[in-house]
Amino acid sequence: MLTTFTAKVSKTATGLQAVADARGFKITFDEPEELGGTNTGMNPVEGVLCALGACQSIVVAAFAESQDFKYDEFWIELEGDLDPDGFMGLADCRNGFQQIRYTHHFKTDEPQEKIDAFSKFVESRCPVGDNLANGVELVRVASIKE
């Protein structure tokens, strides 16, 4: 059974800024000044990194007990490589990330072998990671003049 999630994103009157809303929760997105924005929020690709990290963090918390994995703290560091010239139409290269790298950090007494196995499990269950690794069909339903 599929569950449909929804979001609405609106361009604000401020520079490149946009506000995203899902279930009443809001995130302001913008670009840094050096990319033409007003630096009032993270940019969308930073949001993608954060979404991946948050999703993996949730998987850790949701499944640690059932996987018999004990930890005191978890955090994830992420970085992605993107050539802004692709987005700007200045170069013939991919518009999005060419690679995303991340490191899982566990404060735990578990042996390294068990940490590695649990990290692989986390990767296998993360919906955001699945979307990034395998792509997802994007369907524009309409362009409406209001």
PDB file of C-alpha atoms in Angstrom:
ATOM      1  CA  MET A   1       0.000   0.000   0.000  1.00  0.00           C
ATOM      2  CA  LEU A   2       1.434   3.356  -1.028  1.00  0.00           C
ATOM      3  CA  THR A   3       1.385   6.398   1.215  1.00  0.00           C
ATOM      4  CA  THR A   4       1.426   9.773  -0.511  1.00  0.00           C
ATOM      5  CA  PHE A   5       3.456  12.548   1.097  1.00  0.00           C
ATOM      6  CA  THR A   6       2.861  16.147   0.044  1.00  0.00           C
ATOM      7  CA  ALA A   7       4.713  19.442   0.188  1.00  0.00           C
ATOM      8  CA  LYS A   8       4.221  22.945  -1.126  1.00  0.00           C
ATOM      9  CA  VAL A   9       7.085  25.278  -1.984  1.00  0.00           C
ATOM     10  CA  SER A  10       6.509  28.967  -2.680  1.00  0.00           C
ATOM     11  CA  LYS A  11       8.925  31.528  -4.068  1.00  0.00           C
ATOM     12  CA  THR A  12       9.091  34.514  -1.711  1.00  0.00           C
ATOM     13  CA  ALA A  13       9.607  38.149  -2.697  1.00  0.00           C
ATOM     14  CA  THR A  14      13.186  38.008  -1.353  1.00  0.00           C
ATOM     15  CA  GLY A  15      15.875  37.250  -3.949  1.00  0.00           C
ATOM     16  CA  LEU A  16      16.138  33.515  -4.626  1.00  0.00           C
ATOM     17  CA  GLN A  17      14.431  32.536  -1.372  1.00  0.00           C
ATOM     18  CA  ALA A  18      11.698  29.880  -1.273  1.00  0.00           C
ATOM     19  CA  VAL A  19       9.698  28.490   1.648  1.00  0.00           C
ATOM     20  CA  ALA A  20       8.792  24.811   1.807  1.00  0.00           C
ATOM     21  CA  ASP A  21       5.805  23.584   3.822  1.00  0.00           C
ATOM     22  CA  ALA A  22       4.938  19.988   4.679  1.00  0.00           C
ATOM     23  CA  ARG A  23       2.349  19.152   7.342  1.00  0.00           C
ATOM     24  CA  GLY A  24       2.658  22.713   8.682  1.00  0.00           C
ATOM     25  CA  PHE A  25       6.435  22.498   9.146  1.00  0.00           C
ATOM     26  CA  LYS A  26       8.381  25.134   7.232  1.00  0.00           C
ATOM     27  CA  ILE A  27      11.929  25.351   5.901  1.00  0.00           C
ATOM     28  CA  THR A  28      13.373  28.447   4.250  1.00  0.00           C
ATOM     29  CA  PHE A  29      15.694  27.757   1.338  1.00  0.00           C
ATOM     30  CA  ASP A  30      18.009  30.297  -0.262  1.00  0.00           C
ATOM     31  CA  GLU A  31      21.393  30.462  -1.903  1.00  0.00           C
ATOM     32  CA  PRO A  32      24.580  31.894  -0.424  1.00  0.00           C
ATOM     33  CA  GLU A  33      25.383  35.430  -1.501  1.00  0.00           C
ATOM     34  CA  GLU A  34      28.187  34.228  -3.799  1.00  0.00           C
ATOM     35  CA  LEU A  35      25.559  32.269  -5.787  1.00  0.00           C
ATOM     36  CA  GLY A  36      23.131  35.193  -6.012  1.00  0.00           C
ATOM     37  CA  GLY A  37      21.051  34.593  -2.900  1.00  0.00           C
ATOM     38  CA  THR A  38      20.582  36.435   0.367  1.00  0.00           C
ATOM     39  CA  ASN A  39      21.913  33.597   2.571  1.00  0.00           C
ATOM     40  CA  THR A  40      18.729  33.322   4.679  1.00  0.00           C
ATOM     41  CA  GLY A  41      18.628  29.527   4.605  1.00  0.00           C
ATOM     42  CA  MET A  42      20.368  26.441   3.351  1.00  0.00           C
ATOM     43  CA  ASN A  43      20.230  25.888  -0.378  1.00  0.00           C
ATOM     44  CA  PRO A  44      18.215  22.980  -1.819  1.00  0.00           C
ATOM     45  CA  VAL A  45      21.216  20.713  -2.395  1.00  0.00           C
ATOM     46  CA  GLU A  46      22.299  21.240   1.221  1.00  0.00           C
ATOM     47  CA  GLY A  47      18.713  20.268   2.053  1.00  0.00           C
ATOM     48  CA  VAL A  48      19.211  17.036   0.114  1.00  0.00           C
ATOM     49  CA  LEU A  49      22.315  16.259   2.193  1.00  0.00           C
ATOM     50  CA  CYS A  50      20.382  17.032   5.369  1.00  0.00           C
ATOM     51  CA  ALA A  51      17.439  14.879   4.250  1.00  0.00           C
ATOM     52  CA  LEU A  52      19.780  11.931   3.634  1.00  0.00           C
ATOM     53  CA  GLY A  53      21.462  12.384   7.007  1.00  0.00           C
ATOM     54  CA  ALA A  54      18.152  12.790   8.826  1.00  0.00           C
ATOM     55  CA  CYS A  55      16.689   9.725   7.135  1.00  0.00           C
ATOM     56  CA  GLN A  56      19.657   7.549   8.055  1.00  0.00           C
ATOM     57  CA  SER A  57      19.547   8.917  11.621  1.00  0.00           C
ATOM     58  CA  ILE A  58      15.876   7.956  11.867  1.00  0.00           C
ATOM     59  CA  VAL A  59      16.630   4.465  10.535  1.00  0.00           C
ATOM     60  CA  VAL A  60      19.341   4.077  13.198  1.00  0.00           C
ATOM     61  CA  ALA A  61      16.921   5.043  15.972  1.00  0.00           C
ATOM     62  CA  ALA A  62      14.002   3.027  14.585  1.00  0.00           C
ATOM     63  CA  PHE A  63      15.876  -0.242  14.026  1.00  0.00           C
ATOM     64  CA  ALA A  64      18.762  -0.386  16.529  1.00  0.00           C
ATOM     65  CA  GLU A  65      16.815  -2.416  19.073  1.00  0.00           C
ATOM     66  CA  SER A  66      15.419  -4.928  16.574  1.00  0.00           C
ATOM     67  CA  GLN A  67      18.920  -5.356  15.123  1.00  0.00           C
ATOM     68  CA  ASP A  68      20.382  -5.847  18.621  1.00  0.00           C
ATOM     69  CA  PHE A  69      22.632  -2.811  18.158  1.00  0.00           C
ATOM     70  CA  LYS A  70      23.381  -0.617  21.145  1.00  0.00           C
ATOM     71  CA  TYR A  71      24.764   2.900  20.875  1.00  0.00           C
ATOM     72  CA  ASP A  72      24.880   6.041  22.993  1.00  0.00           C
ATOM     73  CA  GLU A  73      25.159   8.610  20.210  1.00  0.00           C
ATOM     74  CA  PHE A  74      24.953   8.740  16.434  1.00  0.00           C
ATOM     75  CA  TRP A  75      25.762  11.477  13.954  1.00  0.00           C
ATOM     76  CA  ILE A  76      26.509  11.584  10.279  1.00  0.00           C
ATOM     77  CA  GLU A  77      28.769  13.897   8.310  1.00  0.00           C
ATOM     78  CA  LEU A  78      27.912  14.385   4.638  1.00  0.00           C
ATOM     79  CA  GLU A  79      29.435  16.159   1.662  1.00  0.00           C
ATOM     80  CA  GLY A  80      28.522  16.282  -1.987  1.00  0.00           C
ATOM     81  CA  ASP A  81      30.281  17.464  -5.134  1.00  0.00           C
ATOM     82  CA  LEU A  82      28.335  19.660  -7.534  1.00  0.00           C
ATOM     83  CA  ASP A  83      29.551  21.887 -10.365  1.00  0.00           C
ATOM     84  CA  PRO A  84      27.421  25.093 -10.292  1.00  0.00           C
ATOM     85  CA  ASP A  85      28.407  25.766 -13.918  1.00  0.00           C
ATOM     86  CA  GLY A  86      26.041  22.968 -14.979  1.00  0.00           C
ATOM     87  CA  PHE A  87      23.063  24.668 -13.305  1.00  0.00           C
ATOM     88  CA  MET A  88      24.093  28.038 -14.711  1.00  0.00           C
ATOM     89  CA  GLY A  89      24.384  26.620 -18.248  1.00  0.00           C
ATOM     90  CA  LEU A  90      28.073  27.525 -18.403  1.00  0.00           C
ATOM     91  CA  ALA A  91      29.362  23.971 -18.829  1.00  0.00           C
ATOM     92  CA  ASP A  92      28.142  20.682 -20.220  1.00  0.00           C
ATOM     93  CA  CYS A  93      28.065  18.761 -16.943  1.00  0.00           C
ATOM     94  CA  ARG A  94      25.507  17.275 -14.634  1.00  0.00           C
ATOM     95  CA  ASN A  95      23.319  19.827 -12.790  1.00  0.00           C
ATOM     96  CA  GLY A  96      23.170  17.806  -9.588  1.00  0.00           C
ATOM     97  CA  PHE A  97      25.546  16.047  -7.272  1.00  0.00           C
ATOM     98  CA  GLN A  98      28.191  13.952  -8.963  1.00  0.00           C
ATOM     99  CA  GLN A  99      28.944  12.148  -5.711  1.00  0.00           C
ATOM    100  CA  ILE A 100      27.736  12.210  -2.106  1.00  0.00           C
ATOM    101  CA  ARG A 101      29.998  10.893   0.640  1.00  0.00           C
ATOM    102  CA  TYR A 102      29.040  10.318   4.255  1.00  0.00           C
ATOM    103  CA  THR A 103      30.521   8.925   7.429  1.00  0.00           C
ATOM    104  CA  HIS A 104      28.493   7.273  10.192  1.00  0.00           C
ATOM    105  CA  HIS A 105      29.769   8.056  13.685  1.00  0.00           C
ATOM    106  CA  PHE A 106      28.643   5.787  16.512  1.00  0.00           C
ATOM    107  CA  LYS A 107      29.480   6.186  20.164  1.00  0.00           C
ATOM    108  CA  THR A 108      29.179   2.521  21.085  1.00  0.00           C
ATOM    109  CA  ASP A 109      30.911  -0.464  22.637  1.00  0.00           C
ATOM    110  CA  GLU A 110      29.875  -2.689  19.710  1.00  0.00           C
ATOM    111  CA  PRO A 111      32.728  -4.332  17.730  1.00  0.00           C
ATOM    112  CA  GLN A 112      33.675  -2.750  14.392  1.00  0.00           C
ATOM    113  CA  GLU A 113      32.286  -5.734  12.441  1.00  0.00           C
ATOM    114  CA  LYS A 114      28.844  -5.210  14.003  1.00  0.00           C
ATOM    115  CA  ILE A 115      29.031  -1.440  13.383  1.00  0.00           C
ATOM    116  CA  ASP A 116      29.799  -2.039   9.704  1.00  0.00           C
ATOM    117  CA  ALA A 117      26.939  -4.542   9.365  1.00  0.00           C
ATOM    118  CA  PHE A 118      24.484  -2.162  11.033  1.00  0.00           C
ATOM    119  CA  SER A 119      25.636   0.726   8.815  1.00  0.00           C
ATOM    120  CA  LYS A 120      24.949  -1.419   5.738  1.00  0.00           C
ATOM    121  CA  PHE A 121      21.522  -2.269   7.142  1.00  0.00           C
ATOM    122  CA  VAL A 122      20.824   1.453   7.666  1.00  0.00           C
ATOM    123  CA  GLU A 123      21.814   2.192   4.069  1.00  0.00           C
ATOM    124  CA  SER A 124      19.518  -0.575   2.813  1.00  0.00           C
ATOM    125  CA  ARG A 125      16.462   0.802   4.654  1.00  0.00           C
ATOM    126  CA  CYS A 126      16.818   4.557   4.062  1.00  0.00           C
ATOM    127  CA  PRO A 127      14.123   5.827   1.624  1.00  0.00           C
ATOM    128  CA  VAL A 128      16.029   9.043   0.842  1.00  0.00           C
ATOM    129  CA  GLY A 129      19.178   7.062   0.087  1.00  0.00           C
ATOM    130  CA  ASP A 130      17.121   4.762  -2.137  1.00  0.00           C
ATOM    131  CA  ASN A 131      15.762   7.780  -4.060  1.00  0.00           C
ATOM    132  CA  LEU A 132      19.256   9.168  -4.554  1.00  0.00           C
ATOM    133  CA  ALA A 133      20.915   5.883  -5.475  1.00  0.00           C
ATOM    134  CA  ASN A 134      18.181   4.571  -7.770  1.00  0.00           C
ATOM    135  CA  GLY A 135      16.458   7.704  -8.993  1.00  0.00           C
ATOM    136  CA  VAL A 136      12.751   8.323  -8.961  1.00  0.00           C
ATOM    137  CA  GLU A 137      10.376   9.181 -11.782  1.00  0.00           C
ATOM    138  CA  LEU A 138       9.597  12.912 -11.760  1.00  0.00           C
ATOM    139  CA  VAL A 139       6.190  13.719 -13.251  1.00  0.00           C
ATOM    140  CA  ARG A 140       5.084  17.307 -13.871  1.00  0.00           C
ATOM    141  CA  VAL A 141       1.312  17.057 -13.635  1.00  0.00           C
ATOM    142  CA  ALA A 142       0.541  20.542 -14.949  1.00  0.00           C
ATOM    143  CA  SER A 143       1.675  24.128 -15.359  1.00  0.00           C
ATOM    144  CA  ILE A 144      -1.205  26.311 -14.229  1.00  0.00           C
ATOM    145  CA  LYS A 145      -1.703  30.015 -14.824  1.00  0.00           C
ATOM    146  CA  GLU A 146      -3.350  31.541 -11.727  1.00  0.00           C
TER     147      GLU A 146
END
